[in-house]
PDB file of C-alpha atoms in Angstrom:
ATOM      1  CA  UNK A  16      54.190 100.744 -95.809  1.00  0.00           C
ATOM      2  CA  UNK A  17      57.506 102.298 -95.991  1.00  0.00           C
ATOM      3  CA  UNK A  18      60.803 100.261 -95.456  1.00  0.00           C
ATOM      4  CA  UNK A  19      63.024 101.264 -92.606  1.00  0.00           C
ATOM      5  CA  UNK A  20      66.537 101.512 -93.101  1.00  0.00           C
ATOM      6  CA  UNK A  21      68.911  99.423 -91.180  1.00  0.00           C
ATOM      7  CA  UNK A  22      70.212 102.273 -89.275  1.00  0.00           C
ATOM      8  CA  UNK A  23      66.400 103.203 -88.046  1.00  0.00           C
ATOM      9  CA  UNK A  24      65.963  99.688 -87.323  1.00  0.00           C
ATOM     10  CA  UNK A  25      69.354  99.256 -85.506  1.00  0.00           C
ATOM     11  CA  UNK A  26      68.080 102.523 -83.448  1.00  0.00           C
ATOM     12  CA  UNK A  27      64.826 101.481 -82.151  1.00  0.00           C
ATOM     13  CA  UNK A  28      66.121  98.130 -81.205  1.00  0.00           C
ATOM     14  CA  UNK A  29      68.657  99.658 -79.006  1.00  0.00           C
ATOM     15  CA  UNK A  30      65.363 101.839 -77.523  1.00  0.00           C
ATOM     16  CA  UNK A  31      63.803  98.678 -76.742  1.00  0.00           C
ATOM     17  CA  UNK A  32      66.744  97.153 -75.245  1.00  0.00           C
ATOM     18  CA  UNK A  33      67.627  99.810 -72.902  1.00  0.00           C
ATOM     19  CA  UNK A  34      63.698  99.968 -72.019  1.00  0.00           C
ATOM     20  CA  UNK A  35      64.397  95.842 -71.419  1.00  0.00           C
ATOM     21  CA  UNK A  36      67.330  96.658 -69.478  1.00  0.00           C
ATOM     22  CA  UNK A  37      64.841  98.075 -66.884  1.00  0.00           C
ATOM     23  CA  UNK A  38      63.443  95.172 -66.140  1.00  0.00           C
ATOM     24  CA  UNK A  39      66.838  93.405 -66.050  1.00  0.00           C
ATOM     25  CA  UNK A  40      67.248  93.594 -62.349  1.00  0.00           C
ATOM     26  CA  UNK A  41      66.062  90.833 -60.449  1.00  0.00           C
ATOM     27  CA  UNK A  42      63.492  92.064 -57.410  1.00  0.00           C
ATOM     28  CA  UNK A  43      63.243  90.585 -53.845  1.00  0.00           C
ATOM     29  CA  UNK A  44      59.866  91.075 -52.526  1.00  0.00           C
ATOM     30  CA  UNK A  45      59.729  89.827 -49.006  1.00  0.00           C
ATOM     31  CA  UNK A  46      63.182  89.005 -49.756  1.00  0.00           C
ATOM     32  CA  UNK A  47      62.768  86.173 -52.185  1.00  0.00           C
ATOM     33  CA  UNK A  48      64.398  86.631 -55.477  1.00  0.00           C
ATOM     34  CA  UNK A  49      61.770  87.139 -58.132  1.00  0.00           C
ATOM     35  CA  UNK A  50      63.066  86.387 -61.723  1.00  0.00           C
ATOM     36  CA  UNK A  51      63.149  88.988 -64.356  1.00  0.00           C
ATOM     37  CA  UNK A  52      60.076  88.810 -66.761  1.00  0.00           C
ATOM     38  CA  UNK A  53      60.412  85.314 -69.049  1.00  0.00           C
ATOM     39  CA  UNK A  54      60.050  87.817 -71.861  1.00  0.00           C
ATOM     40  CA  UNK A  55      63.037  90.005 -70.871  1.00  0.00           C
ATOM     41  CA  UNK A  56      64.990  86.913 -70.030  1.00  0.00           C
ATOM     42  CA  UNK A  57      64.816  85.495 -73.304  1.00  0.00           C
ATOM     43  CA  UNK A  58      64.676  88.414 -75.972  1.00  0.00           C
ATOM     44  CA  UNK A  59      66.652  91.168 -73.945  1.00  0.00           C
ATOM     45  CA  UNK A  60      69.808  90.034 -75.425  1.00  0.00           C
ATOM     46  CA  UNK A  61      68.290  89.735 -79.105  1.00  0.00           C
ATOM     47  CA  UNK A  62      67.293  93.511 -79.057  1.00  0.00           C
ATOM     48  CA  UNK A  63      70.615  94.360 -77.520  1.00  0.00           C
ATOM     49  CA  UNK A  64      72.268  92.340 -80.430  1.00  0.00           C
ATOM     50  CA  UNK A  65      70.039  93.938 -82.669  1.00  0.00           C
ATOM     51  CA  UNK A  66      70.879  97.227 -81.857  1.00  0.00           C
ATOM     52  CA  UNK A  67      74.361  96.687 -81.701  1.00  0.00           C
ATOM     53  CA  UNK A  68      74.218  97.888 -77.763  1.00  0.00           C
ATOM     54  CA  UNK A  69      75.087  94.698 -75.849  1.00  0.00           C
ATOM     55  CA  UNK A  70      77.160  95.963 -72.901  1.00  0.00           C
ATOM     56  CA  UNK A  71      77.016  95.414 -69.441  1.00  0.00           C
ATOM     57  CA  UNK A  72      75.062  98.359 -68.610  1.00  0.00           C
ATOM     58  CA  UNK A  73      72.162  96.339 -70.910  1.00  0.00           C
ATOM     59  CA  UNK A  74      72.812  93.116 -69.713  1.00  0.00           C
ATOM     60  CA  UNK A  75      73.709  93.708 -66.122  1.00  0.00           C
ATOM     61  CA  UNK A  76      75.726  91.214 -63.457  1.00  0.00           C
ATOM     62  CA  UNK A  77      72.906  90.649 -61.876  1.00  0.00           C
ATOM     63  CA  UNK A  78      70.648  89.586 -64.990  1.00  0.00           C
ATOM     64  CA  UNK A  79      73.000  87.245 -66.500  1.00  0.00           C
ATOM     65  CA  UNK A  80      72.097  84.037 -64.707  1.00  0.00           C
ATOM     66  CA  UNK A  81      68.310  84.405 -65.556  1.00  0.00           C
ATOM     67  CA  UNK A  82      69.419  84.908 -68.750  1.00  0.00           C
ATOM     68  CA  UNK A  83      68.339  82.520 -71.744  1.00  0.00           C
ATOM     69  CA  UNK A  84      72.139  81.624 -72.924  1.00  0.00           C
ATOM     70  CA  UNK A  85      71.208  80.038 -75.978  1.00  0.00           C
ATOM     71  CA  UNK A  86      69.627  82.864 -77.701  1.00  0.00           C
ATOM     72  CA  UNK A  87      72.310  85.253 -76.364  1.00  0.00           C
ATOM     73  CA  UNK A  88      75.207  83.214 -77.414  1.00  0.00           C
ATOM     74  CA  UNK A  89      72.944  83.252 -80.994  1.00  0.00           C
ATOM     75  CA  UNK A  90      72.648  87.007 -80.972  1.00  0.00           C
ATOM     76  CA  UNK A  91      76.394  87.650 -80.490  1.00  0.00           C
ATOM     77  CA  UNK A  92      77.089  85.315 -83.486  1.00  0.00           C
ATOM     78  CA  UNK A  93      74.609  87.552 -85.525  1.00  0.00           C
ATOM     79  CA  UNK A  94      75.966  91.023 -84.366  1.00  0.00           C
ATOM     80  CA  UNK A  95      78.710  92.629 -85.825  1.00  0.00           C
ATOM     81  CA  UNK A  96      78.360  95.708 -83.722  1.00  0.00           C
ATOM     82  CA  UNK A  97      80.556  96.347 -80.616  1.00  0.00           C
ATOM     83  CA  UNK A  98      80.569  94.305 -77.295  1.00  0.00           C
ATOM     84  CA  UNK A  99      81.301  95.180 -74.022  1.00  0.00           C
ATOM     85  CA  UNK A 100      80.353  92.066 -71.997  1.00  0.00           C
ATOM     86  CA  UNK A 101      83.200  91.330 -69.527  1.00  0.00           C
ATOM     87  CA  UNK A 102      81.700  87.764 -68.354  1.00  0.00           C
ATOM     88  CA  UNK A 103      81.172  86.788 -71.919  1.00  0.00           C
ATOM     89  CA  UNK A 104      84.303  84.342 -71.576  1.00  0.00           C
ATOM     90  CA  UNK A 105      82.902  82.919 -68.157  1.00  0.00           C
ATOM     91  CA  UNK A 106      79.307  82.840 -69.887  1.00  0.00           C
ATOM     92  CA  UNK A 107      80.647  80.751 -72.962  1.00  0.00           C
ATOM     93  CA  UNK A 108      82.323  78.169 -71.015  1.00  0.00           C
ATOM     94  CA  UNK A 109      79.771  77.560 -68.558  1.00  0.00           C
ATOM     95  CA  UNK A 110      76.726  77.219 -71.540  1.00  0.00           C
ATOM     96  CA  UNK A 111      77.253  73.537 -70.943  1.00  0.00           C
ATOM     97  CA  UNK A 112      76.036  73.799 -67.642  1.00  0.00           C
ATOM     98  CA  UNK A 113      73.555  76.456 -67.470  1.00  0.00           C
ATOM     99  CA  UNK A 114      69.772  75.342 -66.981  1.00  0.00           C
ATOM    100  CA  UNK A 115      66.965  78.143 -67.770  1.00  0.00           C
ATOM    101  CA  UNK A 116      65.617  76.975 -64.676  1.00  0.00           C
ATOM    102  CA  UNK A 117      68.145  77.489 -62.295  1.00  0.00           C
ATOM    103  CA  UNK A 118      69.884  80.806 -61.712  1.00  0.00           C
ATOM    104  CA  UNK A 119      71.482  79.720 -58.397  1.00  0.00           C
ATOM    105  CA  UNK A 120      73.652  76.973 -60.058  1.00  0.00           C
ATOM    106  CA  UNK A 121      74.009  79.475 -63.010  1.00  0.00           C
ATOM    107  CA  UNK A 122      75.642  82.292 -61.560  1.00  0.00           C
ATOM    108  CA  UNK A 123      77.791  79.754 -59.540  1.00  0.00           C
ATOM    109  CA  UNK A 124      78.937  78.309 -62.514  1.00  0.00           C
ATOM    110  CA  UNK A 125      79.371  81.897 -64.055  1.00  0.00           C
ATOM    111  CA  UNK A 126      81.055  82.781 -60.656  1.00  0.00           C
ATOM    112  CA  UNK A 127      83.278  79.815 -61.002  1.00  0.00           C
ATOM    113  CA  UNK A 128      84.563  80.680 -64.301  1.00  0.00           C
ATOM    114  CA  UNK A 129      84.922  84.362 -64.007  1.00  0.00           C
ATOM    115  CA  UNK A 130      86.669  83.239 -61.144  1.00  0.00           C
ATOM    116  CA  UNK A 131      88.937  80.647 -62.764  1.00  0.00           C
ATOM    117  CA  UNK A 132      89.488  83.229 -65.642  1.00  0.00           C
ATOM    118  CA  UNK A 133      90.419  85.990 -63.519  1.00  0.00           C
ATOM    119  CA  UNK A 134      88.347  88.227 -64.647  1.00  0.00           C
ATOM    120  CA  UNK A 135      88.005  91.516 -63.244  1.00  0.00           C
ATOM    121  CA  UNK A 136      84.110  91.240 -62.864  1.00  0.00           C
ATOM    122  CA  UNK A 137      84.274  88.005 -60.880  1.00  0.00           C
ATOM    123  CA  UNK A 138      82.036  88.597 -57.751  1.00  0.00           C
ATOM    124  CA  UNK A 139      79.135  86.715 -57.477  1.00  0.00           C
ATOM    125  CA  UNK A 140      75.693  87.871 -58.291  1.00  0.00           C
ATOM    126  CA  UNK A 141      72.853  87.919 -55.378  1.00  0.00           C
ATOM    127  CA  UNK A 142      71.614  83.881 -56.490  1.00  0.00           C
ATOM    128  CA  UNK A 143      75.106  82.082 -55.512  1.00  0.00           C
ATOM    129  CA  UNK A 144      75.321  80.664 -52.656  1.00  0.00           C
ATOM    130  CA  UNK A 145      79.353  80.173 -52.838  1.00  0.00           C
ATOM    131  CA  UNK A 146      82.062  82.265 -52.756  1.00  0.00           C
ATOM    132  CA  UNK A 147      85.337  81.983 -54.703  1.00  0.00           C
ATOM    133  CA  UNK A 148      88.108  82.656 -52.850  1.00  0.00           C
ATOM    134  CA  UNK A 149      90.893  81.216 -54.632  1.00  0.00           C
ATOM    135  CA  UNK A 150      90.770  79.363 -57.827  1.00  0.00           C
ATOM    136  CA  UNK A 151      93.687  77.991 -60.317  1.00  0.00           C
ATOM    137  CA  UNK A 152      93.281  76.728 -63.568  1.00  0.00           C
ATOM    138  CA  UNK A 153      94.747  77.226 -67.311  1.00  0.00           C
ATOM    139  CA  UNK A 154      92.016  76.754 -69.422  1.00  0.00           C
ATOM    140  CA  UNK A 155      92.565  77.066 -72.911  1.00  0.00           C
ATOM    141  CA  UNK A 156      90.168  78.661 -75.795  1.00  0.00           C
ATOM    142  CA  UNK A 157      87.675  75.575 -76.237  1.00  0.00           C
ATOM    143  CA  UNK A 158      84.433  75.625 -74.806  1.00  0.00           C
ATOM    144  CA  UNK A 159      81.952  72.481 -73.968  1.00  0.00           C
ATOM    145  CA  UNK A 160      79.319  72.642 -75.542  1.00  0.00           C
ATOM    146  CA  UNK A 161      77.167  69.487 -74.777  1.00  0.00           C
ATOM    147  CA  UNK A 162      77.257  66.167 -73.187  1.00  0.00           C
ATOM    148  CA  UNK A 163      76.985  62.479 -74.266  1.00  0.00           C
ATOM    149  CA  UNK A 164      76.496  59.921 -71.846  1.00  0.00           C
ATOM    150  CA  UNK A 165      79.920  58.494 -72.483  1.00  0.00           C
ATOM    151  CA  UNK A 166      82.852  59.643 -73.947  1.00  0.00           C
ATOM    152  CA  UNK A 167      83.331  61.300 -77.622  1.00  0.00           C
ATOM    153  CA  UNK A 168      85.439  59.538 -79.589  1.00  0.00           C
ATOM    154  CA  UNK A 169      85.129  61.323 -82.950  1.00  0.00           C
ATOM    155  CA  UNK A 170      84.452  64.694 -83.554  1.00  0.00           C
ATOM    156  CA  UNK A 171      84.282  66.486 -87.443  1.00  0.00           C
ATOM    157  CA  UNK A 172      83.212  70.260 -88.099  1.00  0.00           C
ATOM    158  CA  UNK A 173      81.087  72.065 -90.713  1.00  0.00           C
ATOM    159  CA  UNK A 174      78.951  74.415 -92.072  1.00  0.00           C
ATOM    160  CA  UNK A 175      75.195  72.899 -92.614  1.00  0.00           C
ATOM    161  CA  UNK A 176      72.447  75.768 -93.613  1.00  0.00           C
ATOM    162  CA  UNK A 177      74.489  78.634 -92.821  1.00  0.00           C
ATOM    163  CA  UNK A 178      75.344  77.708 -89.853  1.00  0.00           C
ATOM    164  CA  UNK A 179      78.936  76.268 -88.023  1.00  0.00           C
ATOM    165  CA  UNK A 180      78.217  73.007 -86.258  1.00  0.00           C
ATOM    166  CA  UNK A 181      79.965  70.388 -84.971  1.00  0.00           C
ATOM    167  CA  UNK A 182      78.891  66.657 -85.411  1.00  0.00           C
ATOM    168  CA  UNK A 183      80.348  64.150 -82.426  1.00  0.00           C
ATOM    169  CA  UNK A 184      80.264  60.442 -81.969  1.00  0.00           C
ATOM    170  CA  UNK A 185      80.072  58.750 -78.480  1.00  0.00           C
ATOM    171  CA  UNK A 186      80.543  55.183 -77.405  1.00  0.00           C
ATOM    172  CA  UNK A 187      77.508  55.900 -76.336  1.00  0.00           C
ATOM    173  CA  UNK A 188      76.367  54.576 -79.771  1.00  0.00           C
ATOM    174  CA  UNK A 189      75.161  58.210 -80.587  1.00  0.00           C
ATOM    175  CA  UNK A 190      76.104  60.716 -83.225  1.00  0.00           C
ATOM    176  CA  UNK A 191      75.105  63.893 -82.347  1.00  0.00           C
ATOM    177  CA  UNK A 192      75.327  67.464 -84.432  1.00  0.00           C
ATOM    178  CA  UNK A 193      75.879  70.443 -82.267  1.00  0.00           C
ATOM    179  CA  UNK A 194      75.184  74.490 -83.252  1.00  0.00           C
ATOM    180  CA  UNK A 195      78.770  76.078 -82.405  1.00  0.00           C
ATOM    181  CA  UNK A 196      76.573  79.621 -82.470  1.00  0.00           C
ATOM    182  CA  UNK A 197      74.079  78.511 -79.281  1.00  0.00           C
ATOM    183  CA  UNK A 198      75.748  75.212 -77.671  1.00  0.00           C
ATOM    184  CA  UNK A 199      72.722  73.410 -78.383  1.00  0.00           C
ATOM    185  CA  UNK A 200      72.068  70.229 -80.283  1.00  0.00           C
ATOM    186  CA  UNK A 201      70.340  69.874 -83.562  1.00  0.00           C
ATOM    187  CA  UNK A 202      67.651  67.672 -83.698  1.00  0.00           C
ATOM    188  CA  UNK A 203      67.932  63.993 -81.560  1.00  0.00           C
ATOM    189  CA  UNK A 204      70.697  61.921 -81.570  1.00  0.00           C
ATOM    190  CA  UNK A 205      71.349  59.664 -84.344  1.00  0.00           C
ATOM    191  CA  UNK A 206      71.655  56.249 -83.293  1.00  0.00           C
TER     192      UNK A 206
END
């Protein structure tokens, strides 16, 4: 077997992604929203990563609250190839609300923040019920990235296999170790 080089490689996963990006769009048969494939929900953003093509032409409006947000926000951290995502601020600082399940709440939440944000792509996709009209906030740079059942008292940050985490304590008499790359927790919560 002969080994590809990393530009071949880089090439045929932006082939696949823009074949993905097809199937992207959500469809309304008898006009109820039908969800993208599961497989093109949850890998469409890892080809795109892979093939340095995430964009969004790839990863349309309209796909992004289907889309599995973990494993996107995990691809961008293992990219180094150019993004042009406009809702990627809106999509990082509602990960700690997003639920797989649920594109209606998501692309609220995604609506919300865009809308907060002021970015330029802030209309709601097809699954919101709401509409944004006005919105005023500052937010700063930080993100949430999970929840304890009470609040966080302590919170320390480091690098554990490769990877940037954080590690928070709660008086909820948990410690629990966050990835920074996906928003998700590590394991269960110490107690």
């Amino acid at each position: 077997m002969t080994d590809l080089d990393p530009a071949q490689i880089q090439a045929v996963e932006a082939r696949i992604a823009t074949e993905l990006a097809r199937l992207a769009h959500p469809r309304q048969p008898g006009g109820q929203p039908l969800a993208p494939a599961p497989y093109v929900r949850r890998h469409l953003s890892e080809h795109a990563a892979a093939g340095h093509h995430i964009n969004d032409h790839i990863l349309p409006r309209t796909f992004l609250p289907y889309v599995d947000l973990p494993r996107l926000r995990a691809a961008l951290g293992a990219t180094d190839g150019t993004m042009r995502l406009p809702l990627l601020p809106a999509l990082r600082r509602a990960s700690h609300l997003w639920n797989y399940t649920n594109p209606e709440a998501n692309d609220t939440a995604l609506h919300m923040w865009a809308s907060a944000l002021r970015l330029t792509d802030a209309e709601p996709g097809d699954q919101s019920p709401w509409r944004i009209h006005w919105a005023q906030w500052q937010p700063g740079d930080s993100e949430i990235v999970g929840r304890h059942t009470d609040g966080v008292v302590a919170v320390a940050t480091t690098t554990l296999d490769g990877r940037q985490v954080a590690v928070t304590g709660s008086d909820d008499d948990t410690v629990r170790v966050w990835d920074l790359g996906t928003g998700r927790p590590i394991g269960d919560p110490l107690t």
